[in-house]
Amino acid sequence: MVRVDFSSLNNNYDLVPEGTYSAEIIKVQLKSNKNNNGKHLCWILKITDPPEEWNCLLFIITPLKENALWRLKKLLKILHYPISNAVVDIDTDILAGRKLKVTVAQEMYQGKLYNKVLDFKSID
C-alpha cells in the first residue's frame, strides 16, 4: 500500500496563458522517438514567476537529428553550457537548475489544448 498526501497540491491545472516566463530546468532525459528510429532530449521545466500561480510542467523537445541540432545548440548556448563546433558530450545532470526565459503558446494536439514552448532566450 502507498500513502500519498495531496493536501498541499495546487489543484489549478489550467493551461498557462500565452506569454514569456522565467523557467527552471527540472530534468533533461534522453528518449527514443515514437518510431524508434531516432533520439531526442526531453527538457522538463517549471515556471518560476510567479511560482505559486501554476502547478504545471513545460516541455522542450530537441531532436538529435542533424537538421535539428541548431535548436539544441541554441538552447545550450542560452544556458551557458560549453559547446564547440565539434563533437560534444552533454552532461544532462548538470543542466538541472539552470534558468531561462520561455515563450509559451497554446496548441491543439489530438483534440486537446496544450502548452507549447515556442522559443527560449537567456534569463539575463
mmCIF file with all atom_site columns, N, CA and C in Angstrom, residues 5 36 45 49 79 82 94:
data_model
loop_
_atom_site.group_PDB
_atom_site.id
_atom_site.type_symbol
_atom_site.label_atom_id
_atom_site.label_alt_id
_atom_site.label_comp_id
_atom_site.label_asym_id
_atom_site.label_entity_id
_atom_site.label_seq_id
_atom_site.pdbx_PDB_ins_code
_atom_site.Cartn_x
_atom_site.Cartn_y
_atom_site.Cartn_z
_atom_site.occupancy
_atom_site.B_iso_or_equiv
_atom_site.pdbx_formal_charge
_atom_site.auth_seq_id
_atom_site.auth_comp_id
_atom_site.auth_asym_id
_atom_site.auth_atom_id
_atom_site.pdbx_PDB_model_num
ATOM 1  N N  . ASP A 1 5  ? -0.066 12.081 0.199   1.00 0.00 ? 5  ASP A N  1
ATOM 2  C CA . ASP A 1 5  ? -0.711 13.263 0.773   1.00 0.00 ? 5  ASP A CA 1
ATOM 3  C C  . ASP A 1 5  ? -0.846 14.327 -0.309  1.00 0.00 ? 5  ASP A C  1
ATOM 4  N N  . ASN A 1 36 ? 10.922 4.859  -32.913 1.00 0.00 ? 36 ASN A N  1
ATOM 5  C CA . ASN A 1 36 ? 12.167 4.192  -32.509 1.00 0.00 ? 36 ASN A CA 1
ATOM 6  C C  . ASN A 1 36 ? 13.248 4.240  -33.589 1.00 0.00 ? 36 ASN A C  1
ATOM 7  N N  . LEU A 1 45 ? 10.599 21.535 -17.631 1.00 0.00 ? 45 LEU A N  1
ATOM 8  C CA . LEU A 1 45 ? 10.782 22.828 -16.979 1.00 0.00 ? 45 LEU A CA 1
ATOM 9  C C  . LEU A 1 45 ? 9.585  23.176 -16.112 1.00 0.00 ? 45 LEU A C  1
ATOM 10 N N  . ASP A 1 49 ? 8.081  32.267 -12.239 1.00 0.00 ? 49 ASP A N  1
ATOM 11 C CA . ASP A 1 49 ? 7.496  33.572 -11.919 1.00 0.00 ? 49 ASP A CA 1
ATOM 12 C C  . ASP A 1 49 ? 6.052  33.638 -12.380 1.00 0.00 ? 49 ASP A C  1
ATOM 13 N N  . LEU A 1 79 ? 21.986 28.539 -22.064 1.00 0.00 ? 79 LEU A N  1
ATOM 14 C CA . LEU A 1 79 ? 22.225 28.023 -20.714 1.00 0.00 ? 79 LEU A CA 1
ATOM 15 C C  . LEU A 1 79 ? 23.691 28.102 -20.310 1.00 0.00 ? 79 LEU A C  1
ATOM 16 N N  . PRO A 1 82 ? 29.177 24.802 -22.108 1.00 0.00 ? 82 PRO A N  1
ATOM 17 C CA . PRO A 1 82 ? 30.319 24.879 -23.025 1.00 0.00 ? 82 PRO A CA 1
ATOM 18 C C  . PRO A 1 82 ? 30.130 23.963 -24.240 1.00 0.00 ? 82 PRO A C  1
ATOM 19 N N  . ILE A 1 94 ? 23.963 18.157 -15.054 1.00 0.00 ? 94 ILE A N  1
ATOM 20 C CA . ILE A 1 94 ? 24.333 19.496 -14.580 1.00 0.00 ? 94 ILE A CA 1
ATOM 21 C C  . ILE A 1 94 ? 23.456 20.594 -15.178 1.00 0.00 ? 94 ILE A C  1
#
